[in-house]
Each structure stands twice: as C-alpha cells, then as structure tokens.
Coordinates of C-alpha atoms and ligand atoms in Angstrom, one line a residue:
M8 CA -66.2 -50.3 8.1
A9 CA -68.5 -51.8 10.7
T10 CA -67.5 -50.5 14.1
T11 CA -70.0 -52.3 16.3
L12 CA -70.3 -56.0 16.1
D13 CA -73.5 -57.0 17.8
I14 CA -74.3 -60.6 17.1
A15 CA -77.6 -61.3 18.7
R16 CA -79.2 -58.0 19.3
G17 CA -80.2 -57.2 15.8
N18 CA -78.1 -54.1 15.5
P19 CA -78.4 -52.7 12.0
N20 CA -74.6 -52.1 11.8
A21 CA -74.0 -55.6 12.9
A22 CA -71.3 -57.8 11.4
T23 CA -70.4 -61.2 12.7
L24 CA -67.1 -62.3 14.1
P25 CA -65.7 -65.7 13.1
G26 CA -66.9 -68.3 15.5
T27 CA -69.8 -66.5 16.9
Q28 CA -72.3 -66.7 14.0
G29 CA -75.7 -67.6 14.9
L30 CA -75.0 -67.6 18.7
R31 CA -78.2 -67.1 20.5
P32 CA -79.3 -67.8 24.0
A33 CA -80.6 -71.3 24.6
P34 CA -84.4 -71.3 25.0
V35 CA -85.3 -70.9 28.6
A36 CA -86.4 -74.2 30.1
E37 CA -90.0 -74.2 31.4
S38 CA -89.4 -76.7 34.1
V39 CA -86.5 -77.2 36.5
A40 CA -83.6 -78.7 34.6
E41 CA -81.6 -81.9 35.4
P42 CA -79.0 -81.3 38.0
E43 CA -75.7 -80.2 36.3
K44 CA -72.4 -81.9 36.8
P45 CA -70.1 -80.0 39.0
T46 CA -67.4 -77.9 37.5
L47 CA -63.6 -78.2 38.1
I48 CA -63.1 -74.5 37.3
G49 CA -62.9 -72.1 40.2
L50 CA -62.1 -74.8 42.8
T51 CA -59.2 -74.3 45.2
R52 CA -56.5 -77.0 44.9
E53 CA -57.9 -78.6 48.1
D54 CA -61.4 -78.7 46.7
M55 CA -60.2 -80.0 43.4
A56 CA -58.3 -82.8 45.2
A57 CA -61.4 -83.7 47.2
A58 CA -63.5 -83.8 44.0
L59 CA -61.0 -86.1 42.4
S60 CA -60.8 -88.3 45.4
G61 CA -64.6 -88.5 45.3
I62 CA -64.5 -90.3 41.9
G63 CA -61.8 -92.7 43.0
V64 CA -58.5 -91.1 42.1
P65 CA -56.0 -92.7 44.5
Q66 CA -54.8 -90.6 47.4
K67 CA -51.2 -90.7 46.4
Q68 CA -51.9 -89.4 42.9
L69 CA -54.0 -86.4 44.0
R70 CA -51.3 -83.8 44.1
M71 CA -50.0 -84.8 40.7
R72 CA -53.4 -84.9 39.1
V73 CA -54.4 -81.5 40.5
A74 CA -51.1 -80.1 39.1
Q75 CA -51.8 -81.6 35.7
L76 CA -55.4 -80.3 35.6
W77 CA -54.4 -76.9 36.9
H78 CA -51.9 -76.6 34.0
W79 CA -54.4 -77.6 31.4
L80 CA -57.1 -75.4 32.7
Y81 CA -55.2 -72.2 33.5
V82 CA -52.0 -72.3 31.5
R83 CA -53.1 -73.9 28.3
G84 CA -56.8 -72.8 28.6
V85 CA -58.3 -76.1 27.4
S86 CA -62.0 -76.5 27.8
D87 CA -62.2 -80.2 26.8
F88 CA -60.8 -83.1 28.8
A89 CA -59.9 -84.9 25.5
A90 CA -57.2 -82.3 24.9
M91 CA -55.3 -83.3 28.1
T92 CA -52.9 -85.5 26.4
N93 CA -50.7 -86.4 29.3
I94 CA -53.6 -87.9 31.3
A95 CA -54.5 -91.5 30.5
K96 CA -57.6 -91.9 28.3
D97 CA -59.5 -93.8 30.9
L98 CA -59.1 -91.1 33.5
R99 CA -60.0 -88.5 30.9
G100 CA -63.2 -90.4 30.3
L101 CA -63.9 -90.7 34.0
L102 CA -63.4 -86.9 34.5
A103 CA -65.7 -86.1 31.6
E104 CA -68.3 -88.3 33.0
H105 CA -68.3 -86.5 36.3
F106 CA -67.2 -83.0 35.7
L107 CA -67.6 -79.9 33.5
I108 CA -64.9 -77.5 32.3
A109 CA -67.0 -76.0 29.5
R110 CA -67.1 -72.2 28.8
P111 CA -70.2 -70.1 29.1
Q112 CA -72.2 -69.2 26.1
I113 CA -71.4 -65.9 24.3
I114 CA -74.6 -64.1 23.5
S115 CA -73.0 -61.1 21.9
E116 CA -69.5 -59.7 21.3
Q117 CA -69.3 -56.0 20.4
V118 CA -66.2 -54.1 19.3
S119 CA -66.0 -50.3 19.8
V120 CA -64.3 -47.9 17.4
D121 CA -61.5 -47.5 20.0
G122 CA -60.9 -51.3 20.1
T123 CA -62.8 -51.9 23.4
R124 CA -64.7 -55.1 23.4
K125 CA -67.8 -56.0 25.4
W126 CA -69.1 -59.5 25.8
L127 CA -72.5 -60.7 27.1
F128 CA -72.1 -64.1 28.6
Q129 CA -74.8 -66.5 29.7
F130 CA -74.5 -68.7 32.7
P131 CA -76.9 -71.4 34.1
P132 CA -79.6 -70.4 36.5
R133 CA -78.0 -71.8 39.7
G134 CA -81.0 -71.0 41.8
A135 CA -82.0 -67.8 39.9
G136 CA -84.8 -69.6 38.0
R137 CA -83.5 -68.8 34.5
P138 CA -80.1 -68.5 32.9
V139 CA -78.4 -65.2 33.8
E140 CA -76.5 -62.7 31.6
V141 CA -73.3 -60.9 32.6
E142 CA -71.2 -58.2 30.8
T143 CA -67.4 -58.2 30.7
V144 CA -65.3 -55.5 29.0
Y145 CA -61.8 -55.6 27.5
I146 CA -59.9 -52.4 27.2
P147 CA -56.7 -52.5 25.1
E148 CA -54.1 -49.8 25.8
E149 CA -50.4 -49.2 24.9
G150 CA -48.5 -51.8 26.9
R151 CA -51.5 -53.4 28.7
G152 CA -54.9 -55.0 28.2
T153 CA -57.4 -54.6 31.0
L154 CA -60.3 -56.8 31.6
C155 CA -63.2 -55.4 33.6
V156 CA -64.9 -58.3 35.3
S157 CA -68.3 -58.6 36.9
S158 CA -68.9 -60.1 40.4
Q159 CA -72.7 -60.2 40.6
V160 CA -75.7 -60.1 38.2
G161 CA -77.2 -56.7 39.1
C162 CA -76.4 -55.1 42.4
T163 CA -78.1 -54.7 45.8
L164 CA -76.8 -51.1 46.0
T165 CA -78.5 -48.2 44.2
C166 CA -75.9 -45.6 43.4
T167 CA -77.9 -43.0 41.6
F168 CA -75.5 -42.4 38.7
C169 CA -74.9 -46.1 37.9
H170 CA -76.8 -48.2 35.4
T171 CA -76.1 -51.5 37.2
G172 CA -77.7 -49.9 40.3
T173 CA -81.1 -49.9 38.5
Q174 CA -81.0 -53.7 38.1
K175 CA -82.0 -55.6 41.2
L176 CA -79.5 -58.2 42.4
V177 CA -80.4 -61.5 40.6
R178 CA -77.6 -63.5 42.2
N179 CA -74.0 -63.6 43.1
L180 CA -71.6 -65.1 40.5
T181 CA -69.7 -68.3 41.5
S182 CA -65.9 -68.4 41.5
E183 CA -66.2 -70.4 38.3
E184 CA -68.2 -67.7 36.6
I185 CA -65.9 -65.0 37.7
L186 CA -62.9 -66.9 36.4
S187 CA -64.7 -67.9 33.2
Q188 CA -64.9 -64.3 32.2
I189 CA -61.1 -64.2 32.2
L190 CA -60.8 -67.6 30.4
M191 CA -63.4 -66.6 27.8
A192 CA -61.7 -63.2 27.1
R193 CA -58.4 -65.0 26.6
D194 CA -60.1 -67.5 24.3
R195 CA -61.7 -64.8 22.2
L196 CA -58.5 -62.8 22.0
G197 CA -56.3 -65.8 21.3
D198 CA -54.3 -65.2 24.5
F199 CA -53.6 -68.8 25.3
P200 CA -50.4 -70.6 24.1
D201 CA -50.9 -72.2 20.6
A202 CA -53.8 -69.8 19.9
E203 CA -53.9 -67.0 17.3
T204 CA -55.2 -63.5 17.9
P205 CA -58.2 -62.9 15.5
Q206 CA -57.4 -60.7 12.6
G207 CA -58.0 -57.0 13.1
A208 CA -58.3 -57.2 16.9
A209 CA -56.9 -54.2 18.8
V210 CA -54.5 -55.6 21.4
P211 CA -51.3 -54.4 23.1
S212 CA -48.2 -54.8 20.8
E213 CA -46.4 -57.0 23.3
G214 CA -46.9 -59.0 26.5
R215 CA -50.0 -60.7 27.6
L216 CA -53.2 -59.5 26.0
V217 CA -55.1 -59.7 29.3
S218 CA -52.5 -58.2 31.6
N219 CA -54.7 -56.5 34.2
I220 CA -57.9 -57.3 35.9
V221 CA -60.3 -54.8 37.4
M222 CA -63.3 -55.9 39.5
M223 CA -65.3 -53.0 38.1
G224 CA -68.0 -54.6 36.1
M225 CA -71.5 -55.4 37.4
G226 CA -72.0 -55.7 41.1
E227 CA -70.3 -55.0 44.4
P228 CA -67.4 -57.5 44.8
L229 CA -67.2 -57.2 48.6
Y230 CA -70.8 -58.4 48.9
N231 CA -69.7 -61.6 47.2
F232 CA -66.4 -61.9 49.1
E233 CA -65.8 -65.6 49.2
N234 CA -66.3 -66.3 45.5
V235 CA -64.4 -63.2 44.5
K236 CA -61.5 -64.2 46.8
T237 CA -61.4 -67.8 45.5
A238 CA -61.4 -66.5 41.9
L239 CA -58.7 -63.9 42.4
L240 CA -56.4 -66.2 44.2
I241 CA -56.7 -68.7 41.3
A242 CA -56.1 -65.8 38.8
S243 CA -52.9 -64.8 40.7
D244 CA -51.7 -68.4 41.2
G245 CA -48.2 -68.6 39.8
D246 CA -48.7 -72.1 38.3
G247 CA -51.8 -71.0 36.4
L248 CA -53.0 -67.7 35.1
S249 CA -50.2 -66.0 37.0
L250 CA -51.6 -62.5 37.1
S251 CA -49.6 -60.4 39.5
K252 CA -51.6 -59.1 42.5
R253 CA -50.3 -55.6 41.6
R254 CA -52.3 -56.0 38.3
I255 CA -55.5 -57.0 40.0
T256 CA -57.7 -54.1 41.3
L257 CA -60.9 -54.6 43.3
S258 CA -63.3 -51.6 43.4
T259 CA -65.7 -51.2 46.2
S260 CA -68.4 -48.7 47.0
G261 CA -67.3 -48.9 50.6
V262 CA -68.2 -52.2 52.3
V263 CA -66.0 -51.2 55.3
P264 CA -65.9 -54.5 57.3
E265 CA -64.5 -56.4 54.3
I266 CA -61.7 -53.9 53.4
A267 CA -59.1 -55.2 55.8
R268 CA -59.9 -58.8 54.7
T269 CA -59.4 -57.8 51.1
G270 CA -55.9 -56.8 51.9
D271 CA -55.1 -59.7 54.2
E272 CA -56.7 -62.5 52.4
I273 CA -56.6 -61.5 48.7
G274 CA -53.8 -59.0 48.7
C275 CA -54.8 -57.2 45.5
M276 CA -54.9 -53.5 44.8
L277 CA -57.9 -51.5 46.1
A278 CA -60.1 -48.9 44.5
I279 CA -62.7 -46.9 46.4
S280 CA -65.7 -45.3 44.7
L281 CA -65.7 -42.1 46.7
H282 CA -67.5 -39.7 44.4
A283 CA -68.4 -37.1 47.1
V284 CA -66.5 -35.3 49.9
R285 CA -69.5 -34.6 52.2
D286 CA -71.7 -37.2 53.8
D287 CA -75.0 -35.5 52.9
L288 CA -74.1 -35.8 49.2
R289 CA -72.5 -39.2 49.4
D290 CA -75.6 -40.5 51.2
I291 CA -77.5 -39.8 47.9
L292 CA -74.9 -40.7 45.3
V293 CA -73.5 -43.9 47.0
P294 CA -76.2 -44.8 49.5
I295 CA -74.1 -47.4 51.3
N296 CA -72.6 -44.2 52.9
K297 CA -75.5 -44.2 55.3
K298 CA -74.2 -47.4 56.8
W299 CA -70.4 -46.6 56.6
N300 CA -69.7 -42.9 56.3
I301 CA -66.7 -41.2 54.7
K302 CA -64.8 -41.1 58.0
A303 CA -65.3 -44.9 58.6
L304 CA -64.3 -45.6 55.0
L305 CA -61.2 -43.5 55.0
D306 CA -60.1 -45.0 58.4
A307 CA -60.4 -48.5 56.8
C308 CA -58.3 -47.2 53.9
R309 CA -55.6 -45.8 56.2
A310 CA -55.4 -49.3 57.8
Y311 CA -55.2 -51.2 54.4
P312 CA -52.3 -53.6 54.7
G313 CA -49.1 -53.0 52.7
L314 CA -49.7 -49.4 51.6
S315 CA -46.7 -47.5 50.4
N316 CA -45.9 -45.0 47.6
A317 CA -45.5 -47.9 45.3
K318 CA -48.8 -49.5 46.4
R319 CA -51.5 -46.9 46.6
I320 CA -55.3 -46.9 46.9
T321 CA -57.1 -45.5 43.9
F322 CA -60.0 -43.1 44.7
E323 CA -62.6 -43.0 42.0
Y324 CA -64.5 -39.8 41.6
V325 CA -67.3 -39.5 38.9
M326 CA -67.6 -35.9 37.5
L327 CA -71.3 -34.9 37.8
K328 CA -72.2 -31.4 36.4
G329 CA -73.2 -29.0 39.2
V330 CA -73.3 -31.8 41.8
N331 CA -69.8 -32.6 43.0
D332 CA -67.5 -30.8 40.6
S333 CA -66.7 -27.4 42.3
D334 CA -63.2 -26.1 43.2
A335 CA -64.2 -26.4 46.9
D336 CA -65.0 -30.1 46.3
A337 CA -61.6 -30.6 44.7
R338 CA -59.8 -28.9 47.6
E339 CA -61.8 -30.9 50.1
L340 CA -60.9 -34.1 48.3
V341 CA -57.2 -33.4 48.5
R342 CA -57.6 -32.5 52.2
L343 CA -59.5 -35.7 53.0
L344 CA -56.9 -38.0 51.4
R345 CA -53.9 -36.4 53.1
G346 CA -51.7 -39.1 54.6
I347 CA -53.2 -42.0 52.6
P348 CA -50.9 -43.3 49.8
A349 CA -53.5 -42.5 47.1
K350 CA -54.1 -42.1 43.3
I351 CA -57.1 -40.1 42.2
N352 CA -59.1 -41.1 39.2
L353 CA -61.6 -38.6 37.8
I354 CA -64.2 -40.4 35.8
P355 CA -66.2 -38.4 33.3
F356 CA -69.8 -39.4 34.0
N357 CA -71.0 -41.9 31.3
P358 CA -74.7 -41.3 30.6
W359 CA -77.2 -44.2 30.1
P360 CA -80.8 -44.2 29.0
G361 CA -82.9 -42.5 31.8
S362 CA -80.0 -41.2 33.9
E363 CA -80.6 -38.0 35.7
Y364 CA -77.1 -36.6 35.7
E365 CA -74.9 -34.8 33.2
C366 CA -71.2 -35.1 32.8
S367 CA -69.3 -32.0 34.0
D368 CA -68.0 -29.8 31.1
W369 CA -64.5 -30.6 30.0
E370 CA -63.2 -27.2 31.2
R371 CA -64.6 -27.9 34.7
I372 CA -63.0 -31.3 34.8
E373 CA -59.7 -29.8 33.8
E374 CA -59.9 -27.1 36.4
F375 CA -60.8 -29.7 39.0
A376 CA -57.9 -31.9 37.8
D377 CA -55.5 -28.9 38.1
I378 CA -56.3 -28.6 41.8
V379 CA -55.8 -32.3 42.3
N380 CA -52.6 -32.2 40.1
R381 CA -51.1 -29.3 42.1
A382 CA -51.6 -31.4 45.2
G383 CA -49.2 -34.0 43.7
Y384 CA -51.5 -36.5 41.9
A385 CA -50.5 -37.1 38.3
S386 CA -52.9 -37.3 35.2
P387 CA -56.0 -38.2 37.1
I388 CA -58.7 -38.0 34.3
R389 CA -59.8 -41.4 33.1
T390 CA -60.5 -41.5 29.3
P391 CA -63.9 -42.9 28.6
R392 CA -63.6 -46.1 26.6
G393 CA -66.2 -48.0 24.5
R394 CA -68.9 -45.4 24.9
D395 CA -70.4 -46.3 21.5
I396 CA -71.1 -49.8 22.7
F397 CA -72.2 -48.8 26.2
A398 CA -69.1 -50.5 27.7
A399 CA -67.9 -47.5 29.7
C400 CA -67.8 -47.4 33.6
G401 CA -71.3 -47.7 35.0
Q402 CA -73.1 -48.5 31.8
L403 CA -73.2 -52.2 32.3
K404 CA -76.6 -53.8 32.8
S405 CA -78.0 -57.1 31.6
A406 CA -81.5 -58.0 30.8
S407 CA -81.6 -60.7 33.5
E408 CA -84.3 -60.1 36.0
R409 CA -85.1 -61.4 39.4
M410 CA -87.7 -64.1 39.2
R411 CA -91.2 -63.0 40.1
K412 CA -92.6 -64.5 43.3
K413 CA -95.2 -66.4 41.2
D414 CA -92.5 -68.0 39.1
R415 CA -90.3 -68.8 42.1
D416 CA -93.2 -70.6 43.8
A417 CA -94.0 -72.5 40.6
A418 CA -90.4 -73.6 40.2
A419 CA -90.3 -74.7 43.8
Q420 CA -93.4 -76.8 43.3
V421 CA -92.0 -78.5 40.3
A422 CA -88.7 -79.2 42.2
A423 CA -90.7 -80.6 45.1
G424 CA -92.4 -83.0 42.6
Ligands
SAH22 N1 -69.5 -51.9 42.7 C1 -68.2 -51.5 42.6 C2 -67.5 -51.8 41.3 C3 -68.3 -51.6 40.1 S1 -68.5 -49.9 39.5 C4 -68.0 -50.0 42.9 O1 -69.0 -49.3 43.0 O2 -66.9 -49.6 43.2 C5 -66.9 -49.4 38.8 C6 -66.8 -47.9 38.9 O3 -67.6 -47.2 37.9 C7 -67.2 -47.3 40.2 O4 -66.3 -46.3 40.7 C8 -68.5 -46.6 39.9 O5 -68.8 -45.7 40.9 C9 -68.2 -46.1 38.6 N2 -69.5 -45.7 37.8 C10 -70.7 -46.2 38.0 N3 -71.6 -45.6 37.1 C11 -70.9 -44.7 36.4 C12 -71.2 -43.8 35.4 N4 -72.4 -43.8 34.9 N5 -70.2 -43.1 34.8 C13 -68.9 -43.1 35.3 N6 -68.6 -44.0 36.3 C14 -69.5 -44.8 36.9
SF4_23 FE1 -73.4 -51.3 42.6 FE2 -71.0 -50.2 42.1 FE3 -73.1 -49.5 40.6 FE4 -73.0 -48.7 43.1 S1 -71.6 -48.1 41.5 S2 -74.8 -49.6 42.1 S3 -72.1 -50.5 44.1 S4 -72.2 -51.5 40.7

C-alpha cells in the first residue's frame, strides 16, 4: 500500500488523492499581477461590516449580513458565494464582484504511515514578488485531531536545530492565510457539516476532526502578532469555528514583550521553546536568548495571566545528544520551573538534511524523563509523528525564497510603470 501520497513532487511512491489530481503550482507571473479583490476571510466583524458598507450594504443591515456571512464562512465552510442560499441572489452577485472567499491552492498532500497529513499550500505573493508556499500538518490521535499551523513563510530567527530556521523570512502570513490553513484542513478531512470524510483517512473516532490548533508550524507567531491574534480570535469565536481557547496553543521561542499580550488579548494556551537551562547554551540553540535571556523569559511566564494547575504553560525541550541531555540538565530544568504551573514536553530531535545534531539515545531520553517525572510532571516525551513525510516538529521548510534585490528592483520598476 502506498504510504506517502505526494502529488506534485514526483515521489516514486506517489499515489493521488481524489480531488487533487494534477494540482500543480500556477506558473509564476513574470510581471506584477492585477490587484486582487480583497478577501472577506480573516476580517474582524467590524472590518467585515466596513467592507460591506463600502459596497453599499445599508447600515441597518450590516449586523445581520455579517452574522450570515460569518455562519457560511466559518460554520458551514463554504468557499463560494453562490452557496449562501439565504442571501438574495443580487447581493450574492455584488459580493462576488467585490470580494474573494476562495481557498488557497494545494500543491501537495502527503499522508504518513501513522496517519499524519502534511499539506503544502500556495498563497499569492502579497508583496513577496512570487507566490509563497506554506506547510500545515494534521496529527490524528485517540480522541483529538491537532492541526499544526504556520504563522510566517520562513523565520527571522535561526535556532540551530530547526529546519525552518535555515529559510530566511519571506513574509508574514495574513490573518486570512492563517485561518485558511484551518479551513483547508477541514475541507480536506470532510470536517464541515454536510461533508464526508475521505475513505481511509485516519481521524479521531468521535468529535471534531480538527479539535486542537497549535501554532507550531513555520515561523515565530509573536513576530506576526496582529495577524495571529486576529486569526485565533476568529478561530475561537463561538458563532464560527468555535475552537475553545484551551485547545489553541501558541508556541514561542521567547519574544518576551509579547507574552503578556498573548495572554491578555488572545487568551490561548502558551508553549515556550526552552531547550536549554543555561544562557550560554541557549544563546546558541535559540539565539533570541541573547535579547531576552532565560530569567527574563521565565519572569514573563510567571506573570502569564490566568495560570493555574488546570491552565499550565508547556515547556518544550528538544533532546540533543551530548548537548542538553544530561541528568544535571534535567535537574536544573525542574529547579528553574519551580513555582510555574508547567507541563514539560521532551521532543526527540527530528533530523533534517544537513542538520548538525543527533537525537539523544532512547535510554538517555527515558532517564532524563524519569528525573522530570519524579518532580511531578507526567508522561513528558512527545512521540514523533509523520517523520517519513518530514512533517515532524522542526522539519517544515518550503521552497519559497526571498526575492533577490535585482528581482525586487525589476518588479518595483514594472509597478511604477
Ligand atoms: N517558532 C515557534 C513555533 C514553531 S517551532 C517556536 O520556536 O516555538 C515548534 C517547536 O518545534 C518548537 O519548540 C521548536 O523548538 C521545535 N523544533 C524545531 N526544530 C526541531 C527539530 N528539528 N526537532 C524537534 N523539535 C524541533
Ligand atoms: Fe523559528 Fe521556531 Fe524554528 Fe526557532 S524553532 S527558527 S523560532 S520556527
């Protein structure tokens, strides 16, 4: 049986999934394309009302129209105005004339032996010169389905063990593009009402197929705060996608000034990529540490709003052989986190082509975990998922590149006419 479905990359084991045959990226436009219509996806209610007002929807209808659109977009998951049957045909036509609600293009969809899925989506250039590509991963487990969502194309940070860190930042994703990853995953899994789950897909046996969101894909979410915030508030809106904030986790490498805002303004769960217990080592592994060190980071964590035993911060710790995996490191980890309602997640290092590190031996990880367990943290080792399709933590990287200066200048000249 084919285990890896790779549609566009010419994988020899490739098989195609229904509905994705022949999907290939659109040819890259040589010149600057026509301006696109604005999208209605990823707008706050206020911005959506303003957009509708701008095309002449009467003031007194705005609330009702926003509620209708919100329901179609986020409860029913429609991506075509024609399907919005309780909106008059004329208005549907007007909306379609002025706005987009289309989904991104899928370039590839891969399915791992363990049921994990990875999609490569393509979004328009939006200032980056060419269309950009983004990876999103779906991890089915007993009783839950977690979607690992990207916030940026590439990353400005250069954590030495992370594949995304080798890709320069191409651009931030918009709130629409962050949400679209959730909408697309639900489309492909048949997770909207009236849709059917594709045959053979590994999904939780009951409940929502996408029940949890983790902002742990490509990029540093707190360096794209406004767009991430807008998208997550829409994802957790009770009249739409309705994901509980307890089931949305944002992971940061440690952008300290934005941590309190994450709690106050988004109110989701927080994960911290700690990975080292000494500043000299963390300066190398997670270089943002040179700006905000371990003490500053943990002080911000202690002050995170709403913490309790039921609402804990997750500390992620990648297991690197001979680098950060000694018993002394484990004991220091436990000491550092004392007093913070915390969960510890030990992540076996996932290698990628050209990476310099090795994953700690299994015995070492278990000994490290024992020390952490004895301090009262339960089952802290994260099982790697989707390794065969390079979908595991830190393996995501797209082929999108920053435009070279020569190309940027040429595009600017064309734009200037
Ligand atoms: N930029 C954010 C979120 C994306 S990374 C952050 O750094 O937190 C999601 C998690 O995967 C982080 O904890 C990251 O440190 C970890 N990670 C990165 N590369 C990895 C690798 N090769 N193996 C295991 N975990 C990795
Ligand atoms: Fe960026 Fe996170 Fe990777 Fe560091 S671990 S390079 S912050 S994506």
